[in-house]
Structure formats: structure tokens, C-alpha cells
Coordinates of C-alpha atoms in Angstrom, one line a residue:
Chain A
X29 CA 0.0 0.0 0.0
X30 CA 1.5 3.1 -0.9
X31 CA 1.4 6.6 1.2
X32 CA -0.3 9.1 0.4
X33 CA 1.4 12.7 0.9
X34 CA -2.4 14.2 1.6
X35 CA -0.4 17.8 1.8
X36 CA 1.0 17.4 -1.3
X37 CA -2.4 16.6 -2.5
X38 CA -4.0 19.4 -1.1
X39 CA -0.7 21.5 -3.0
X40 CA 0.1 22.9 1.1
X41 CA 2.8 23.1 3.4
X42 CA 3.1 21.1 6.0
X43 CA 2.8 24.1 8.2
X44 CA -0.8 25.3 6.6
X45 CA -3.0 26.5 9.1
X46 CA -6.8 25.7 9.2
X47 CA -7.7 28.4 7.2
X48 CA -5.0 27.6 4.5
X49 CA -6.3 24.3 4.4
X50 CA -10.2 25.7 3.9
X51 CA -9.1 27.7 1.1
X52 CA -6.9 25.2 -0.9
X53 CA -9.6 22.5 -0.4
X54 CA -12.5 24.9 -1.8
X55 CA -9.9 25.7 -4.7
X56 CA -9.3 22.9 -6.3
X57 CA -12.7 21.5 -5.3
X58 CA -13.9 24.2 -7.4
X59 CA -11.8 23.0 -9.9
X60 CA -12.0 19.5 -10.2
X61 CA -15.5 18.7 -8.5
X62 CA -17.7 16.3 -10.3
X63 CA -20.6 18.4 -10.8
X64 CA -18.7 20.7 -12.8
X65 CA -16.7 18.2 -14.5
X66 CA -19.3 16.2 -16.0
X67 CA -18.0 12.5 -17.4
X68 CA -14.3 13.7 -16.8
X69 CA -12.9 10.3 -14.5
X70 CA -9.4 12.0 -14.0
X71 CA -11.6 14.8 -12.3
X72 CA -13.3 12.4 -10.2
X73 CA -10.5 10.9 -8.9
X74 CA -9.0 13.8 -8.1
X75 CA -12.0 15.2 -6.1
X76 CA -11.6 12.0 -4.4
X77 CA -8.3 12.2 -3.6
X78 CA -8.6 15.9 -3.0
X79 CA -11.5 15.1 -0.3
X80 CA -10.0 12.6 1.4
X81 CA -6.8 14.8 2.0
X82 CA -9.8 17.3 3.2
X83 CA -11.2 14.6 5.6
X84 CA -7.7 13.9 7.2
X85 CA -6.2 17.5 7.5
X86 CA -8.8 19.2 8.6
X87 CA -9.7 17.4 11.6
X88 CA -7.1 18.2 14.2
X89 CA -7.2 15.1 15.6
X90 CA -6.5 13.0 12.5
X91 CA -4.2 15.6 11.3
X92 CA -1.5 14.7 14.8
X93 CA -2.2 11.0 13.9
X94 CA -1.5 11.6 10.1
X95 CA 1.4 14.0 11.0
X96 CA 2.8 11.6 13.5
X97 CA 2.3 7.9 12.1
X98 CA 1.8 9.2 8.3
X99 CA 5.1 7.8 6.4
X100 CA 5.1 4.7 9.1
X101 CA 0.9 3.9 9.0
X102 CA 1.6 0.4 9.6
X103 CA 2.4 1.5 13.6
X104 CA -0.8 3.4 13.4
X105 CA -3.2 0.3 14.7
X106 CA -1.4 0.1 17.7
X107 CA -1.7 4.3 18.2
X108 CA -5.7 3.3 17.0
X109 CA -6.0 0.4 19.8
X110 CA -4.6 3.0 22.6
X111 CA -6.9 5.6 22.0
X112 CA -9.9 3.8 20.3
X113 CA -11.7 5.2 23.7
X114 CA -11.8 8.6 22.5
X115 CA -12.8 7.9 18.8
X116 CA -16.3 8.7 17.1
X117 CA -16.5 11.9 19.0
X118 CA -17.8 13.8 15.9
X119 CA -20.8 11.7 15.6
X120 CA -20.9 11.6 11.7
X121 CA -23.1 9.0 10.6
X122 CA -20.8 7.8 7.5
X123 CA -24.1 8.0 5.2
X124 CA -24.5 8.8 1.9
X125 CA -27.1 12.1 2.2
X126 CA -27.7 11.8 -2.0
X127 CA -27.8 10.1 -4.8
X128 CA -24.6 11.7 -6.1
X129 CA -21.3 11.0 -5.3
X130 CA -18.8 9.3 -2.9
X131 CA -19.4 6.3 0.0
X132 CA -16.8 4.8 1.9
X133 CA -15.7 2.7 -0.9
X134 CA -14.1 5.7 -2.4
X135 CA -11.6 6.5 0.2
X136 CA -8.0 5.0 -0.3
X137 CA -6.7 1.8 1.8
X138 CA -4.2 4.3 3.4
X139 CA -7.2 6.0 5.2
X140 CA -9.0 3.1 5.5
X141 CA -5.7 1.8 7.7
X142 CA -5.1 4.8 9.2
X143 CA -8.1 5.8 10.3
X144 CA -10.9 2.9 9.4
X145 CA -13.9 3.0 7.7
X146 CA -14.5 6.2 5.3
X147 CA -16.5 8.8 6.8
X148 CA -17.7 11.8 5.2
X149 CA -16.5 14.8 6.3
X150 CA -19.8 16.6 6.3
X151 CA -22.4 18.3 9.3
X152 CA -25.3 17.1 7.9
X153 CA -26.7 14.1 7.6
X154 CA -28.8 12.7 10.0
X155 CA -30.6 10.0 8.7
X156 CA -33.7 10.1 10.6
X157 CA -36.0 7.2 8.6
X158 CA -36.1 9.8 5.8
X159 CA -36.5 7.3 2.5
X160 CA -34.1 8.2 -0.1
X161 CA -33.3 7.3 -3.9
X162 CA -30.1 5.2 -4.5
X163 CA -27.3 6.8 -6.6
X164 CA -27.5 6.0 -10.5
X165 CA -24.9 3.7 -12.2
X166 CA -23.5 4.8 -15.5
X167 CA -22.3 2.1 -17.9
X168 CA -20.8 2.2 -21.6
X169 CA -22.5 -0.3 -24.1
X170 CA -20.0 -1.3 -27.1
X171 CA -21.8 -2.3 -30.3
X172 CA -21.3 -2.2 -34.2
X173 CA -23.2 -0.7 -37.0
X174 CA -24.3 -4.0 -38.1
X175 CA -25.3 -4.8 -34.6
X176 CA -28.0 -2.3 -34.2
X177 CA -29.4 -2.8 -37.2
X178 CA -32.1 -4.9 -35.7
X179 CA -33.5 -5.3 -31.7
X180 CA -30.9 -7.8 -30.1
X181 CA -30.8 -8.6 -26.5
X182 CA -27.5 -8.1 -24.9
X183 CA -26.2 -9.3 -21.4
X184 CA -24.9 -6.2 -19.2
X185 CA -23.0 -7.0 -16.0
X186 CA -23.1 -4.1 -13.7
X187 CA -21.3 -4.3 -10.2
X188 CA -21.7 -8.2 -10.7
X189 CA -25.1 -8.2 -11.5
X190 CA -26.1 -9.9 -14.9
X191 CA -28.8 -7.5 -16.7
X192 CA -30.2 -8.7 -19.7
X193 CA -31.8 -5.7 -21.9
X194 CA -32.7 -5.4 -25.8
X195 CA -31.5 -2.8 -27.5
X196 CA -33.8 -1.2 -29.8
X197 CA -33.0 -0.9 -33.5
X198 CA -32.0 2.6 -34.5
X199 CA -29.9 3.6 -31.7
X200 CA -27.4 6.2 -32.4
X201 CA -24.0 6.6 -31.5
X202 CA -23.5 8.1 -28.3
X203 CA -27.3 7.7 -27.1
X204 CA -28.5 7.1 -23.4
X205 CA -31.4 5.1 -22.3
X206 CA -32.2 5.2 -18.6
X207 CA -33.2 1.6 -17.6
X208 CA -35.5 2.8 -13.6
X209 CA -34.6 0.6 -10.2
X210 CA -30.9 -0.7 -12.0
X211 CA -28.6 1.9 -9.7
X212 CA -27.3 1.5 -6.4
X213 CA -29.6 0.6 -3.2
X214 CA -31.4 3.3 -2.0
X215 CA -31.1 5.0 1.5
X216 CA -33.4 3.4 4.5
X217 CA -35.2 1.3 2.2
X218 CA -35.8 3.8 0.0
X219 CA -35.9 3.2 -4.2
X220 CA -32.8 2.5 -6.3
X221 CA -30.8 4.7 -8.3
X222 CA -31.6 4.6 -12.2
X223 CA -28.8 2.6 -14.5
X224 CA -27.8 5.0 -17.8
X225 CA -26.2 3.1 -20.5
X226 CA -24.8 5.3 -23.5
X227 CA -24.2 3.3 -26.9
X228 CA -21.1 3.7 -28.4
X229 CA -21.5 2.6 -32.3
X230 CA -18.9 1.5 -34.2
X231 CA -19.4 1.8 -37.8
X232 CA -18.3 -1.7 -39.0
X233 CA -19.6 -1.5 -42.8
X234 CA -19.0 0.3 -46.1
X235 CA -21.5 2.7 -45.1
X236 CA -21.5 6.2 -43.3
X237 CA -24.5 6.8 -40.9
X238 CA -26.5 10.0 -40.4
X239 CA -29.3 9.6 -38.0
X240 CA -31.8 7.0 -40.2
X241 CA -30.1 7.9 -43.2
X242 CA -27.0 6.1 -44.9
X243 CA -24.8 6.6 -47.4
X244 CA -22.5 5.3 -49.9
X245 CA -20.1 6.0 -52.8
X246 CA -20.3 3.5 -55.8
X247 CA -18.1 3.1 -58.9
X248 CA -19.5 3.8 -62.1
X249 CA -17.6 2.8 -65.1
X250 CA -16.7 5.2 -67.2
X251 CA -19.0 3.6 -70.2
X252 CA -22.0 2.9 -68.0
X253 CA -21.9 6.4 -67.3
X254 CA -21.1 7.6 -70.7
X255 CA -24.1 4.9 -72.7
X256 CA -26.2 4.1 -69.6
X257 CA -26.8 0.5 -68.0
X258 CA -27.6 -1.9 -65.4
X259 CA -25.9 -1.8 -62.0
X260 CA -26.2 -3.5 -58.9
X261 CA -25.6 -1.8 -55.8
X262 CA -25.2 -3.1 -52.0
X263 CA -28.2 -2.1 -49.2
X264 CA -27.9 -2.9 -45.9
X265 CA -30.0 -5.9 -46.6
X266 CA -28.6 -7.1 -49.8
X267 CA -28.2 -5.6 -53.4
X268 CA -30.4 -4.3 -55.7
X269 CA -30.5 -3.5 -59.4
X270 CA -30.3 0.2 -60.7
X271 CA -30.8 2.0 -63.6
X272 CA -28.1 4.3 -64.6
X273 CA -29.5 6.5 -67.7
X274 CA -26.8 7.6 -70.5
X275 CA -24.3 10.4 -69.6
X276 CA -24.6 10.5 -65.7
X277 CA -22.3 13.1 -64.4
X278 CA -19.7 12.9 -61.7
X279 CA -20.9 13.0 -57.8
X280 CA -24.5 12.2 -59.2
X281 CA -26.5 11.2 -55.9
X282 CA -29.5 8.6 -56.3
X283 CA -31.6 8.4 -53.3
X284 CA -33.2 5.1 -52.4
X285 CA -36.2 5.8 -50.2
X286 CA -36.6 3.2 -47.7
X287 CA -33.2 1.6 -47.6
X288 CA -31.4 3.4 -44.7
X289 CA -31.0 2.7 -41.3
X290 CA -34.2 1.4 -38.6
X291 CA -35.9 4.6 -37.0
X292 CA -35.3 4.2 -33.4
X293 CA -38.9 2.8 -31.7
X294 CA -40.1 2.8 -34.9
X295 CA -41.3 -0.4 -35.9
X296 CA -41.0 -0.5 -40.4
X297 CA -39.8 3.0 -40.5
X298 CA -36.3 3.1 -42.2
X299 CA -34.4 6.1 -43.6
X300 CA -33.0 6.4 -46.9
X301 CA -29.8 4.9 -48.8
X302 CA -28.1 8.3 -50.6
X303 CA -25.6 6.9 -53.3
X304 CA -23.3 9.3 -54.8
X305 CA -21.6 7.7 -58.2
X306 CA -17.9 7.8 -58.3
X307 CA -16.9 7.8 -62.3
X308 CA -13.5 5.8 -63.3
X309 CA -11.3 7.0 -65.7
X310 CA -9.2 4.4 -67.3
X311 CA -5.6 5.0 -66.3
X312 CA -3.9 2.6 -68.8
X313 CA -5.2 2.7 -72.5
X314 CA -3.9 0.4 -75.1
X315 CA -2.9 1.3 -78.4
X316 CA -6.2 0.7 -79.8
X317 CA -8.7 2.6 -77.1
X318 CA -5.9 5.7 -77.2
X319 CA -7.1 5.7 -81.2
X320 CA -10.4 5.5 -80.7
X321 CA -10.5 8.3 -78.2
X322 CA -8.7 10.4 -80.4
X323 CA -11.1 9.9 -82.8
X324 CA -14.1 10.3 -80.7
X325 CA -12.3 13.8 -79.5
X326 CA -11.6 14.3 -83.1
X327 CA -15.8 14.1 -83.5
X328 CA -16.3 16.6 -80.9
X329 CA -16.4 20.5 -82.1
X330 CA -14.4 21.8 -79.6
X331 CA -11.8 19.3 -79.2
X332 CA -11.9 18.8 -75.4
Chain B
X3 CA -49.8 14.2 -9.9
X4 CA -50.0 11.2 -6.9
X5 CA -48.4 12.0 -3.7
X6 CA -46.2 9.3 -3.8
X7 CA -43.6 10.4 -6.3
X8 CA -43.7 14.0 -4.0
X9 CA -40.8 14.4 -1.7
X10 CA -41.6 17.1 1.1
X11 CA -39.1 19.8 1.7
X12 CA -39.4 19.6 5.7
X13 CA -37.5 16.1 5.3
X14 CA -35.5 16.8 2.4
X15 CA -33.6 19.9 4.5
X16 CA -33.6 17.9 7.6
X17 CA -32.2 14.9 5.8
X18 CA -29.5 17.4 4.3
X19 CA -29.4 19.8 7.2
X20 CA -30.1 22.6 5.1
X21 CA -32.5 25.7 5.8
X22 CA -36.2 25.8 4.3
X23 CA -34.7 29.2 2.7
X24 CA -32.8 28.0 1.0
X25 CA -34.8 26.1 -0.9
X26 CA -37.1 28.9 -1.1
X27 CA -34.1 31.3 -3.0
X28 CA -33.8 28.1 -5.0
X29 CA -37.0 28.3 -6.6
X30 CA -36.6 32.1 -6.7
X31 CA -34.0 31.5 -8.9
X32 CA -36.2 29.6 -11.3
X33 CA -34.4 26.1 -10.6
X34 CA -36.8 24.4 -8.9
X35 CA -40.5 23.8 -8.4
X36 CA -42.3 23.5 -5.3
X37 CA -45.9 21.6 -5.0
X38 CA -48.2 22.7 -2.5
X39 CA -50.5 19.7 -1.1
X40 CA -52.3 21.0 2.2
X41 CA -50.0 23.9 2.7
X42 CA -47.0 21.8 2.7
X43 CA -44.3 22.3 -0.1
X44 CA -42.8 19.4 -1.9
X45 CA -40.7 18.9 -5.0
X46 CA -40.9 15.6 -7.3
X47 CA -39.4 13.3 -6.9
X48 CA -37.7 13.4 -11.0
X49 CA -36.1 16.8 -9.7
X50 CA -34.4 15.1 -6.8
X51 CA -30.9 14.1 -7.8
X52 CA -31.3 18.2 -9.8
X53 CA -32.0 19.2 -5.9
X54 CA -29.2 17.1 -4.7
X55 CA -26.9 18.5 -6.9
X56 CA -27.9 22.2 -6.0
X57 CA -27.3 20.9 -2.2
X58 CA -23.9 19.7 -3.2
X59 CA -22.8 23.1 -5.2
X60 CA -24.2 24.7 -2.4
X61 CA -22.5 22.9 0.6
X62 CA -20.0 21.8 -0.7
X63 CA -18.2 24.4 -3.1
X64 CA -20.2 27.6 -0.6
X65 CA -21.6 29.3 -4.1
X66 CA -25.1 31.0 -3.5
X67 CA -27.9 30.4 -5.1
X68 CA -27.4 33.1 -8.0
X69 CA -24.0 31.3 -8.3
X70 CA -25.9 28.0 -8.9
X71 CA -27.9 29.4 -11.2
X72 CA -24.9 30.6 -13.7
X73 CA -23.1 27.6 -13.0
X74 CA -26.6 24.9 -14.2
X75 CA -27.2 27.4 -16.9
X76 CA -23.4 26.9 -18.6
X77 CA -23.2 23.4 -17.2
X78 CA -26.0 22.8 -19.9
X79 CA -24.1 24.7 -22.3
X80 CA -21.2 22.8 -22.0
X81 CA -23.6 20.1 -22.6
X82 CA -25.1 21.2 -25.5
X83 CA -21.8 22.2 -27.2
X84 CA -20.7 18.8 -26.3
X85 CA -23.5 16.9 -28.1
X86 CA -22.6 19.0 -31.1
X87 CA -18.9 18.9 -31.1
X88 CA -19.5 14.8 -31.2
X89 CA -22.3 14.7 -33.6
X90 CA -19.8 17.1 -35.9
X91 CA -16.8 14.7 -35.5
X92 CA -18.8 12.3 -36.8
X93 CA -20.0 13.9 -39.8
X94 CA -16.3 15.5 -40.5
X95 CA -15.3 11.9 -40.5
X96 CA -17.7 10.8 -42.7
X97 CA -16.8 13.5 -44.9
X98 CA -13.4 12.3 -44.7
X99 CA -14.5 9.2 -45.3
X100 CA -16.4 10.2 -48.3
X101 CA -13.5 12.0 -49.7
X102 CA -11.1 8.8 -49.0
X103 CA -13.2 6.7 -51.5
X104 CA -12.5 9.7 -54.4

């Protein structure tokens, strides 16, 4: 276990008075606190960090202990078994008051040894039967393109517990679904927290995704484009067979209603497949084509 | 609305040891709605973990209740401009994407 230079933390000297304490806590706690730092787990653990320093230095008492056992905290049991008569003079109940942050699971082992169990360094708190919400899990859900294509049910494991939950077709990258009573237990009996799982989406096909709608380049050869023709094209779902009329330009877009992606909670609804025609140009002509084109530019008025 | 998914203020400040006022300059400020039932103020129970984080701003970081009121409004900016940054990644990509394929 490794020590935990809580002055250092808190960017003090070792000589800070209460007040200097106070005011580099509510600094970086400013800085770095969760609420303002949305998402962001380096913040997090910093608060954490930055809040258990807090807990330590600003109580007087745990501050002489810290001070005096604090590179040697293995010795500090036996200081702890001497004076364990005088301990839990503050009263704090321990409990989480919210649904938000920190329980003692977030303090470090080195003030779990030093001191035991993580309180919270807060006045408040008195539990007093009051029924209250459990805090809300967050959890990440990786899944391909090709995945969400259609409703699947996929098997979640959040703080050990299995969840199995089916993932509508549609869902967009990035996109959160609350899933009620899946978060943490609540406080005095109360409800659980809520479980938010955000989709990541991987795109693991040939086609780019914008909401329902997808797209695609295809290759048109230069004589289909020229004379017209028969192509087939791949959907999400298969190909299909498409008319290409005579002289197609470059960057032409054909828009296949229907063929995009599944509208989220939309049963039948799908967007559109936008296909934008990319036009090759031979880059090797033999003897033969080279005289032909020179003839067929020959034809034209202008020469070009 | 049924009663149930209320959560009275009295217990809410007790349970948080903060002051009825300051819940009151709370929904001065807009953030917050209270519920009257009988006289007695409640909030839902949806806006708790919003009231919770108020509490936490409040107690924790010692800004006032205009304070929190800035800080919610540019928290959902930072929000917003998030949501947009990522949805334009994705579509520079794709454009990149597109312009890959030329």
C-alpha cells in the first residue's frame, strides 16, 4: 500500500493552518468537482483524492495522527487500539445524504488503515427514517453498425449483476437510455438509483450513418456512365439492381427511399440509402482505345 | 400528480441539514419547483438528484444560489456544445470518409 502525501495533495505546506487548508480544499474542489466536471474520470479521482486529503487535514485530531504515524501507518493500529476510547467523537453518521457521489468505498486503503472505515466529512446528515433514492450507475455499451441494425438482446454485467436488456433498432451513436430501479440501493429502504447506459457505435460496414439515413459511394464505369446501363448496388440488406440512364455526371446522388437505417422505436420505418456515383477513368489505355478516343475527340467540335 | 412520487421539503432539509430558505431562494431563482399539497411544499421526486446537486454546489463548493444558477445554466451549455462537437466529428469523418473513397 502506498502513502499518500495528503499535503501534497492538497498542494500545502506542512505548516498550513486551518484556514489555508479551507481555502486550498474549496480551490481545487472548485476545480475539479464532479458536478462541474461532467463525465471527466481524472476529475473524479482527483476530487476524491482531494476530499479525502480534506477529511484527514482538517480534523485536528486525524491531522497529529497523520502528521505523527503518516510515512510509518503500519504502527498506526497500535496508536488506534490505545486511543480507540476517545474515537467517534464527531458523531458523523458515515451515510451517503444523495444520490450523487462518494461512499466509503471511495476512500483510499491508506485512510482506511489509518483511520478505518470512510466517513464523510460533512455536518449534515442525520438519517432520521427519511426514505431516499439510491445513486444512479453509469455504464458504456460497445456495439457495431451491423449490430444495431435490428433489436438484439444483450447481457450487461453491472457491479456483478447480470442484466439482460434489448437494445432497440436505431440507436445512435452516443445515445443514453435510462433503464428505472438498475442503480445503487437506496437509503433506508428507499428506491434504487436509475442505470444510464450510452451506446457507443462503431461503424463496421462500407456505409456512413447520419441519423436513419446512410450513405455510400459507388463506382461507375466510365462507359455505363457515358451509354447508360444496369448496376447492382449493395443495401444494408442485400443488393439491388439500378438503372443508370446515359451520360450520368460525376458526384451524381440517387436516393433510395426506404433503404437506410431502422428509425429508433419505430417499428417498419427506415431512412434512406443516398448513393453518390464515383466515375473511373481508365488509367492505362492500349494502343487501340488511345485511337479511338482520339477519334471520338476528333468528333467533338471543340476538341476537349 | 400522486403524492407518492412528492418528496416534502421539511425532510429533504432535515435529511441534508439545510435551511427551508434555502430552498425557497432556490425556486426564486427559477431552478426548482415547489408543489403545494395542504399547505405543505414538496418537489418531485424526477427533480431530486437536480435538488441534490444544488445541495452539493451549495454545501459543498459555498456558491449561492445566483452562483448556482450561472453555473446549471453553462453546465447545460457545456452540454449542448458537447452533443454538437461529437455529432460534428462524426459527420467530418464521414466526410473524410467520403473524400477517402474519391
Amino acid at each position: 500500500m502506498e502513502f499518500v502525501d495528503y499535503y501534497k495533495i492538497l498542494e500545502i505546506d506542512k505548516g498550513a493552518s486551518e484556514a489555508d487548508i479551507k481555502k486550498a480544499y474549496r480551490r481545487l474542489a472548485r476545480k475539479f468537482h464532479p458536478d462541474l466536471n461532467p463525465g471527466n474520470k481524472e476529475a473524479e479521482e482527483k476530487f476524491k483524492k482531494i476530499n479525502e486529503a480534506n477529511e484527514v487535514l482538517s480534523d485536528p485530531e486525524k491531522r497529529k495522527k497523520y502528521d505523527q504515524y503518516g510515512k510509518d501507518w503500519q504502527h498506526a493500529e497500535e496508536f488506534e487500539k490505545a486511543g480507540r476510547t476517545r474515537a467517534s467523537r464527531s458523531g458523523q453518521s458515515g451515510q451517503r445524504a444523495y444520490s450523487g457521489h462518494f461512499g466509503e468505498e471511495d476512500f483510499s486503503d491508506f485512510f482506511s488503515s489509518m483511520f478505518g472505515g470512510g466517513q464523510r466529512g460533512y455536518s449534515g446528515g442525520s438519517s432520521g427514517g427519511v426514505k431516499y433514492k439510491g445513486s444512479d450507475y453509469k455504464a458504456e455499451l460497445h456495439l457495431s453498425l451491423s449490430e444495431v441494425y435490428s433489436s438484439k438482446k444483450h447481457t450487461l454485467t453491472i457491479n456483478g449483476k447480470n442484466i439482460r436488456i434489448t437494445v432497440p433498432a436505431g440507436v445512435e451513436d452516443g445515445q443514453t437510455i435510462k433503464i428505472r430501479g438498475y442503480g445503487g440501493e437506496g437509503v433506508n429502504g428507499g428506491p434504487k438509483g436509475d442505470l444510464y447506459i450510452t451506446f457507443m457505435v462503431r461503424n463496421d460496414t462500407d456505409f456512413m450513418r447520419e441519423g436513419n439515413h446512410l450513405y455510400s459511394n459507388v463506382e461507375l464505369g466510365l462507359y455505363t456512365a457515358i451509354l447508360g446501363g444496369e448496376i447492382v448496388v449493395p443495401t444494408f440488406e442485400g443488393k439491388v439492381k439500378l438503372k443508370v440512364p446515359p451520360g450520368t455526371q460525376p458526384d451524381t446522388k440517387i436516393r433510395l427511399k426506404g433503404k437506410g437505417f431502422p428509425v429508433y422505436k419505430k417499428e417498419g420505418e427506415f431512412g434512406d440509402l443516398i448513393i453518390s456515383y464515383r466515375i473511373k477513368i481508365p488509367t492505362k489505355l492500349s494502343e487501340v482505345e488511345k485511337e479511338l478516343f482520339t477519334e471520338l475527340s476528333k468528333l467533338n467540335h471543340d476538341g476537349k | 400528480m400522486e403524492n407518492s412520487s412528492l418528496i416534502a421539503i421539511d425532510a429533504f432539509c432535515s435529511f441534508h441539514n439545510v435551511d427551508i430558505s434555502f430552498v425557497s431562494s432556490i425556486q426564486e431563482q427559477d431552478l426548482i419547483t415547489i408543489v403545494f399539497v395542504e399547505e405543505t411544499g414538496f418537489i418531485q421526486e424526477e427533480k431530486l438528484p437536480l435538488l441534490e446537486k444544488i445541495v452539493r454546489l451549495y454545501k459543498e463548493l459555498e456558491i449561492n444560489p445566483e452562483g448556482i444558477g450561472v453555473v446549471l445554466h453553462l453546465l447545460d451549455r457545456i452540454d449542448f456544445l458537447q452533443k454538437e462537437n461529437q455529432s460534428l466529428k462524426r459527420r467530418l469523418s464521414r466526410l473524410e470518409s467520403l473524400e477517402g473513397n474519391l
